[in-house]
Coordinates of C-alpha atoms and ligand atoms in Angstrom, one line a residue:
M1 CA 31.4 7.8 -7.8
S2 CA 30.1 4.0 -7.7
R3 CA 26.8 3.0 -10.0
R4 CA 24.9 2.8 -6.6
R5 CA 26.1 5.8 -4.9
A6 CA 25.3 8.2 -8.6
E7 CA 21.8 6.7 -8.3
A8 CA 21.3 7.4 -4.7
A9 CA 21.7 11.3 -4.8
A10 CA 20.3 10.9 -8.5
P11 CA 16.4 12.3 -7.7
T12 CA 13.7 9.5 -8.4
G13 CA 12.2 8.8 -11.3
A14 CA 12.7 9.6 -15.2
A15 CA 15.9 11.2 -14.5
A16 CA 16.9 8.3 -12.3
M17 CA 16.5 6.3 -15.2
R18 CA 18.6 8.8 -17.7
T19 CA 21.8 8.0 -16.0
S20 CA 21.1 4.8 -15.0
G21 CA 22.3 1.8 -17.5
G22 CA 24.2 1.5 -20.9
S23 CA 23.1 2.7 -24.1
S24 CA 22.0 -0.5 -25.3
S25 CA 19.9 -1.5 -22.4
R26 CA 16.7 -3.0 -22.3
R27 CA 15.0 -0.3 -20.4
E28 CA 16.6 2.2 -22.9
F29 CA 15.5 0.1 -25.8
L30 CA 11.8 0.7 -24.7
T31 CA 12.2 4.0 -24.0
N32 CA 12.9 4.7 -27.4
A33 CA 10.6 2.3 -28.6
A34 CA 8.0 4.4 -26.9
V35 CA 9.9 7.7 -28.8
A36 CA 9.5 6.3 -31.6
G37 CA 5.9 5.3 -31.8
I38 CA 4.7 9.3 -30.8
A39 CA 7.1 10.6 -33.3
T40 CA 5.5 8.5 -36.1
L41 CA 1.8 9.7 -34.2
A42 CA 3.3 13.0 -35.0
A43 CA 3.8 12.8 -37.9
Q44 CA 0.1 11.0 -39.0
E45 CA -1.0 14.3 -37.8
A46 CA 1.2 16.6 -39.3
A47 CA 0.7 15.1 -42.6
G48 CA -3.0 14.8 -41.7
Q49 CA -3.4 11.2 -41.5
E50 CA -5.8 10.4 -38.3
P51 CA -4.1 7.8 -36.3
P52 CA -5.1 4.6 -35.7
A53 CA -8.8 4.4 -33.3
E54 CA -6.9 3.3 -29.7
P55 CA -9.1 0.5 -28.1
S56 CA -11.8 2.1 -25.7
S57 CA -9.5 0.7 -22.4
T58 CA -6.7 3.2 -23.6
K59 CA -8.5 6.0 -24.3
L60 CA -7.6 8.8 -21.3
P61 CA -10.2 10.6 -19.6
P62 CA -9.7 14.7 -20.0
Q63 CA -6.4 15.7 -17.8
P64 CA -6.0 18.4 -16.3
P65 CA -3.8 20.9 -17.9
A66 CA 0.6 20.4 -15.8
G67 CA 1.1 22.8 -13.4
R68 CA -2.5 22.8 -12.2
V69 CA -2.8 19.8 -10.1
P70 CA -3.4 20.6 -5.9
I71 CA -0.7 19.4 -4.2
C72 CA -2.1 16.7 -1.8
A73 CA -1.1 12.9 0.0
I74 CA -4.1 10.6 1.5
S75 CA -3.7 8.0 2.9
S76 CA -5.1 5.4 5.5
D77 CA -6.5 6.2 9.4
N78 CA -3.6 5.9 10.5
G79 CA -1.4 8.4 8.2
L80 CA -1.9 11.9 9.7
A81 CA 1.5 12.3 10.2
A82 CA 2.7 10.8 7.0
T83 CA 0.3 12.7 4.4
R84 CA 1.8 15.9 6.6
R85 CA 5.3 15.1 6.3
A86 CA 4.4 13.5 2.4
Y87 CA 2.8 16.7 2.1
E88 CA 5.3 18.9 3.4
L89 CA 8.0 17.5 0.6
I90 CA 6.3 17.5 -2.2
A91 CA 5.5 21.3 -1.9
S92 CA 9.0 21.4 -1.5
G93 CA 10.0 19.7 -4.8
V94 CA 10.7 16.8 -3.6
D95 CA 9.4 13.3 -5.5
P96 CA 6.0 11.8 -4.6
L97 CA 7.3 8.9 -3.9
D98 CA 10.2 9.9 -1.9
A99 CA 8.1 12.1 -0.4
V100 CA 5.3 8.9 0.6
I101 CA 7.6 6.5 1.7
A102 CA 9.1 9.8 4.2
G103 CA 5.7 9.9 5.4
V104 CA 4.8 5.9 5.8
N105 CA 8.2 5.9 7.3
L106 CA 7.4 7.8 10.2
I107 CA 4.8 5.3 10.9
E108 CA 7.0 2.1 10.2
D109 CA 9.3 3.6 12.6
D110 CA 6.5 4.1 15.9
P111 CA 6.4 1.3 18.2
E112 CA 3.4 2.3 18.9
D113 CA 1.5 1.3 15.6
I114 CA 1.1 -2.4 16.2
T115 CA -0.1 -2.9 12.3
V116 CA 3.7 -0.9 10.7
G117 CA 6.8 -2.0 10.9
L118 CA 9.0 -2.2 14.6
G119 CA 6.2 -3.4 16.6
G120 CA 4.1 -4.5 14.2
L121 CA 2.1 -8.2 15.5
P122 CA 4.2 -10.9 14.8
N123 CA 3.0 -14.3 13.1
E124 CA 2.2 -17.3 14.9
E125 CA 5.5 -18.0 15.9
G126 CA 5.9 -14.7 17.7
V127 CA 7.9 -13.6 14.3
V128 CA 7.3 -10.1 12.7
E129 CA 7.5 -10.6 9.1
L130 CA 6.9 -7.3 6.4
D131 CA 5.6 -6.5 3.4
A132 CA 5.5 -3.3 1.0
A133 CA 5.8 -2.0 -2.2
V134 CA 6.3 1.5 -3.7
M135 CA 5.2 2.6 -7.1
H136 CA 6.5 5.8 -9.1
G137 CA 3.9 6.8 -11.5
P138 CA 6.1 8.8 -14.0
T139 CA 7.8 5.8 -15.0
H140 CA 4.9 3.2 -14.3
R141 CA 8.0 1.4 -12.0
A142 CA 7.2 -0.8 -9.1
G143 CA 9.7 -2.4 -6.1
A144 CA 8.2 -5.0 -3.5
V145 CA 9.8 -6.8 -0.5
A146 CA 7.2 -10.0 0.9
A147 CA 7.9 -11.7 4.4
L148 CA 10.6 -9.5 5.3
Q149 CA 12.0 -10.6 8.4
G150 CA 14.7 -7.8 10.9
I151 CA 14.2 -4.6 8.7
R152 CA 11.6 -2.0 10.2
N153 CA 11.3 0.2 7.3
P154 CA 10.2 -2.1 4.6
S155 CA 8.9 0.4 2.1
R156 CA 12.5 2.0 1.8
V157 CA 13.8 -2.2 0.5
A158 CA 11.1 -2.3 -1.8
R159 CA 12.3 1.2 -3.3
L160 CA 15.8 -0.1 -3.6
V161 CA 14.3 -2.8 -5.1
L162 CA 12.4 -0.5 -7.6
R163 CA 16.0 1.4 -8.3
E164 CA 18.6 -1.5 -7.9
T165 CA 17.4 -4.5 -9.9
D166 CA 15.9 -5.7 -13.0
H167 CA 13.2 -7.3 -10.6
V168 CA 9.7 -6.4 -8.9
L169 CA 9.5 -8.5 -6.0
L170 CA 12.0 -10.1 -3.7
V171 CA 10.4 -12.6 -0.8
G172 CA 12.1 -13.7 2.9
A173 CA 15.2 -15.0 3.0
G174 CA 16.5 -13.1 -0.3
A175 CA 14.9 -9.9 0.2
L176 CA 17.0 -9.6 4.0
K177 CA 20.1 -10.6 2.3
F178 CA 19.3 -7.4 -0.6
A179 CA 18.8 -5.4 2.3
L180 CA 21.4 -6.2 4.2
A181 CA 23.8 -5.6 1.0
N182 CA 22.8 -2.5 0.6
G183 CA 23.5 -1.5 4.8
F184 CA 20.1 -2.3 6.4
Q185 CA 20.2 -2.8 10.0
E186 CA 18.7 -6.1 11.0
E187 CA 16.7 -5.6 14.8
N188 CA 14.7 -7.2 16.7
L189 CA 10.9 -6.1 15.6
L190 CA 9.2 -7.3 18.7
T191 CA 7.6 -5.0 21.4
E192 CA 6.9 -5.6 24.4
K193 CA 3.8 -4.6 23.6
S194 CA 3.2 -6.8 20.3
R195 CA 5.0 -9.7 22.6
K196 CA 2.4 -9.4 25.1
I197 CA -0.4 -9.2 22.6
W198 CA 0.7 -12.3 20.9
L199 CA 1.2 -14.1 24.0
H200 CA -2.2 -13.7 25.1
W201 CA -3.7 -14.4 21.6
K202 CA -1.6 -17.9 21.8
Q203 CA -2.5 -18.6 25.7
T204 CA -6.4 -18.1 24.9
L205 CA -7.0 -19.9 21.3
S206 CA -7.7 -23.0 22.4
D207 CA -8.5 -25.7 25.1
Q208 CA -7.3 -27.7 23.7
D209 CA -4.4 -27.3 23.9
D210 CA -0.9 -26.8 27.0
W211 CA -2.0 -23.4 27.3
L212 CA -3.9 -22.1 29.9
P213 CA -5.7 -18.7 29.5
P214 CA -4.4 -16.4 32.3
P215 CA -7.0 -14.8 35.0
A216 CA -9.2 -12.2 34.0
A217 CA -8.3 -10.3 36.1
E218 CA -4.4 -10.7 35.9
V219 CA -4.7 -9.5 32.0
D220 CA -3.0 -6.4 30.9
P221 CA -6.1 -3.8 29.9
D222 CA -3.6 -2.5 26.6
V223 CA -3.6 -5.8 26.2
A224 CA -6.9 -7.3 26.8
K225 CA -8.3 -4.4 24.1
F226 CA -6.6 -6.3 20.9
F227 CA -8.5 -9.5 21.9
G228 CA -8.9 -11.2 18.2
R229 CA -7.0 -10.3 15.4
P230 CA -5.9 -6.9 14.9
T231 CA -5.9 -5.3 11.2
G232 CA -3.8 -2.3 9.8
T233 CA -1.7 -1.2 7.6
I234 CA -0.6 1.8 5.9
H235 CA -0.6 3.1 2.2
C236 CA 0.0 6.7 1.3
A237 CA -0.3 9.0 -2.2
G238 CA 0.6 11.8 -3.0
I239 CA 0.4 14.3 -6.0
N240 CA 2.2 17.3 -7.3
A241 CA 1.4 20.1 -8.9
A242 CA 2.4 18.3 -12.6
G243 CA 0.1 15.3 -11.6
D244 CA 2.8 13.2 -10.6
I245 CA 1.6 10.5 -8.5
S246 CA 3.6 8.0 -6.7
C247 CA 1.9 6.0 -3.6
V248 CA 3.5 3.5 -1.1
T249 CA 1.9 0.2 1.0
S250 CA 3.3 -1.1 4.1
T251 CA 2.5 -3.8 6.9
S252 CA 2.8 -6.1 9.1
G253 CA 0.3 -7.9 7.6
L254 CA -2.3 -11.0 8.9
A255 CA -1.7 -10.9 12.9
F256 CA -0.6 -14.5 13.9
K257 CA 0.0 -15.8 10.5
L258 CA 1.1 -18.8 8.9
P259 CA 4.7 -17.6 8.8
G260 CA 5.8 -17.1 5.4
R261 CA 1.6 -15.9 4.2
V262 CA 1.5 -12.7 2.2
G263 CA -1.4 -10.6 1.7
D264 CA -2.4 -8.1 -1.3
S265 CA 0.3 -5.4 0.1
P266 CA 3.1 -5.9 -1.8
I267 CA 1.5 -7.2 -4.6
V268 CA 1.9 -4.4 -7.2
G269 CA -3.0 -4.4 -8.6
A270 CA -3.6 -5.2 -5.2
G271 CA -2.4 -3.8 -2.3
L272 CA -1.2 -0.3 -4.5
Y273 CA -1.6 0.7 -8.3
V274 CA -1.0 4.0 -10.1
D275 CA -1.4 4.6 -13.8
N276 CA 0.2 8.4 -13.8
Q277 CA -2.5 9.1 -16.5
I278 CA -5.8 8.1 -14.4
G279 CA -4.6 7.6 -10.9
S280 CA -3.5 5.4 -7.5
C281 CA -5.4 3.1 -5.1
G282 CA -4.4 1.3 -2.3
S283 CA -6.2 -1.0 0.2
T284 CA -6.1 -2.3 4.3
G285 CA -7.8 -4.9 5.6
R286 CA -8.2 -8.2 4.4
G287 CA -5.6 -9.0 1.7
E288 CA -6.6 -12.8 1.3
A289 CA -9.8 -10.4 0.0
N290 CA -8.6 -8.4 -2.1
L291 CA -5.7 -10.8 -3.4
Q292 CA -8.8 -12.5 -4.9
N293 CA -9.8 -9.5 -6.6
L294 CA -7.2 -6.8 -7.1
S295 CA -8.9 -4.6 -6.1
S296 CA -6.6 -1.8 -6.7
F297 CA -5.3 -1.8 -10.7
A298 CA -9.6 -2.5 -10.6
A299 CA -10.8 0.5 -9.7
V300 CA -7.7 2.1 -11.1
E301 CA -9.4 0.7 -14.6
L302 CA -12.5 2.4 -13.9
M303 CA -11.1 5.4 -13.4
R304 CA -9.7 5.3 -16.5
G305 CA -13.1 4.8 -17.9
G306 CA -14.6 7.8 -16.3
L307 CA -16.0 7.2 -12.6
A308 CA -14.7 9.4 -10.1
P309 CA -12.9 7.9 -7.6
R310 CA -15.5 7.4 -5.1
E311 CA -17.8 5.1 -7.5
A312 CA -14.9 3.7 -8.8
G313 CA -13.5 2.3 -5.4
L314 CA -17.8 1.5 -4.1
T315 CA -17.8 -0.3 -7.6
I316 CA -14.7 -2.5 -6.9
L317 CA -16.2 -2.9 -3.0
R318 CA -19.6 -4.4 -4.5
R319 CA -17.4 -7.0 -6.8
V320 CA -15.7 -7.8 -3.7
V321 CA -19.0 -8.3 -1.5
E322 CA -20.5 -10.5 -4.4
H323 CA -16.9 -12.8 -5.1
T324 CA -17.4 -13.2 -0.8
E325 CA -17.6 -17.2 -0.2
P326 CA -20.6 -17.7 2.2
R327 CA -18.6 -18.8 4.9
L328 CA -17.0 -15.5 5.2
L329 CA -20.8 -13.7 4.9
D330 CA -23.2 -12.7 7.9
Q331 CA -26.8 -13.6 7.8
Q332 CA -27.6 -10.8 5.8
G333 CA -24.8 -12.2 3.2
R334 CA -22.7 -9.0 3.9
P335 CA -18.7 -10.3 4.3
T336 CA -17.8 -10.6 8.2
F337 CA -14.3 -8.3 7.0
N338 CA -13.6 -5.5 6.1
L339 CA -12.0 -4.2 3.2
Q340 CA -10.9 -0.2 2.6
L341 CA -9.8 1.6 -0.5
Y342 CA -8.0 5.3 -0.8
L343 CA -7.7 6.2 -4.2
L344 CA -6.3 9.5 -5.8
G345 CA -7.6 10.9 -8.9
K346 CA -5.1 12.6 -11.8
D347 CA -7.2 15.6 -11.3
G348 CA -6.5 15.5 -7.1
T349 CA -10.0 14.0 -6.8
H350 CA -9.7 11.5 -3.4
A351 CA -11.6 9.3 -1.7
G352 CA -11.9 6.9 0.8
V353 CA -14.0 3.9 0.3
A354 CA -14.7 1.1 2.6
I355 CA -17.0 -2.6 3.0
W356 CA -18.0 -1.7 6.8
G357 CA -18.4 1.8 8.2
P358 CA -17.8 4.1 10.1
A359 CA -14.4 4.8 8.4
R360 CA -11.9 7.1 7.4
Y361 CA -8.8 8.1 5.9
C362 CA -6.4 11.0 6.4
V363 CA -6.2 13.9 4.1
T364 CA -3.5 16.8 4.0
D365 CA -3.6 19.4 1.1
A366 CA -3.7 23.1 1.1
Q367 CA -6.2 23.3 3.5
G368 CA -4.7 21.3 6.5
T369 CA -4.0 17.7 8.0
R370 CA -7.3 15.9 8.9
H371 CA -9.7 12.6 8.8
E372 CA -12.2 12.9 5.5
P373 CA -15.0 10.7 6.4
S374 CA -14.9 6.9 3.8
A375 CA -18.2 6.0 1.9
T376 CA -19.0 3.1 2.7
L377 CA -21.4 0.0 1.7
Y378 CA -22.8 -0.7 5.5
E379 CA -22.2 0.8 8.6
R380 CA -22.0 -1.0 12.2
R381 CA -24.4 0.4 14.8
S382 CA -21.9 1.3 17.6
Ligands
LIG401 N1 -4.4 -5.8 4.4 C1 -3.4 -6.6 5.0 C2 -3.0 -7.9 4.5 O1 -3.8 -8.9 4.4 C3 -3.5 -6.4 6.8 C4 -4.5 -5.0 6.8 O2 -4.7 -4.1 6.1 O3 -5.2 -5.6 7.5 O4 -2.4 -8.6 4.6

């Protein structure tokens, strides 16, 4: 069996890593070094010596007993079907990374969701460019693609970057070549609905160019309701009974962006982050604000320090507000954009948080599939 077929058949994660690479590979060296470190600690403990004190930033909060964590999947507001699918797969024993990607594939394949995959809103030239990242808690490995054109499931390509390469992020033409080499089919991702919304944006953008705005009565009501720059992305995270966490973020990014613009979604630490000993965080909303604060990494670090998911997320959003430049603040000093975080703790506790509410996130657990309200800094009056 070829290496690729062998890896495709193998489970994700530690087992997959054991089957790949030669005996002197860098990965194996790192694994051996970690094992050696653990053996030294065990020997010190057995000899009654105190192991050296850990720096506080690497201390772990109390860990839940293995096998007792409630299985759960959470996502952004647009992911009810994704969390349901991810939960079912995790409950049937599928690795949480494969489960959350399978859930997100449903949304990437849905032409009605104009923020992700097929039918995502295009860049300013009318070309759909997708960003996605995946992260696997047990191995702490990540894969991502950015500004990928023509492939409807960037999350699956990101998983291949994780599994099949020694890299974390592939972009643009290189990411497309990699996807095609791995058998993905190229297609036009611009649906009629997305094309009409983009064209309407172009026609109404300026009175200084040669596009004339269409008469209001002629504007398709389905298009008119998207006037402005719609935002959206899907983030989905899942945890199994052993407390293993993985997550994925996938998006068509900021609508009508400059070609080549990359947002937060495919950047590890911004669009998503997981530390399998602590928890995970992912984001949707204004990517630039997140990139300037690496919110997902920062939130997981606050959880490491003992904060619950909700408090960690709100603390990071307050920091984002403090760092926001004046041109993006309203008269009361509040951001004119939204940023939302979705947090999952090692014990299965979770939260959604948003700068602006009302906002909600999706959950599937043993109680079923539902929306839950996110905690917010400010509420818009409807
Ligand atoms: N975070 C995404 C980006 O900036 C967009 C969004 O979630 O609306 O690319």
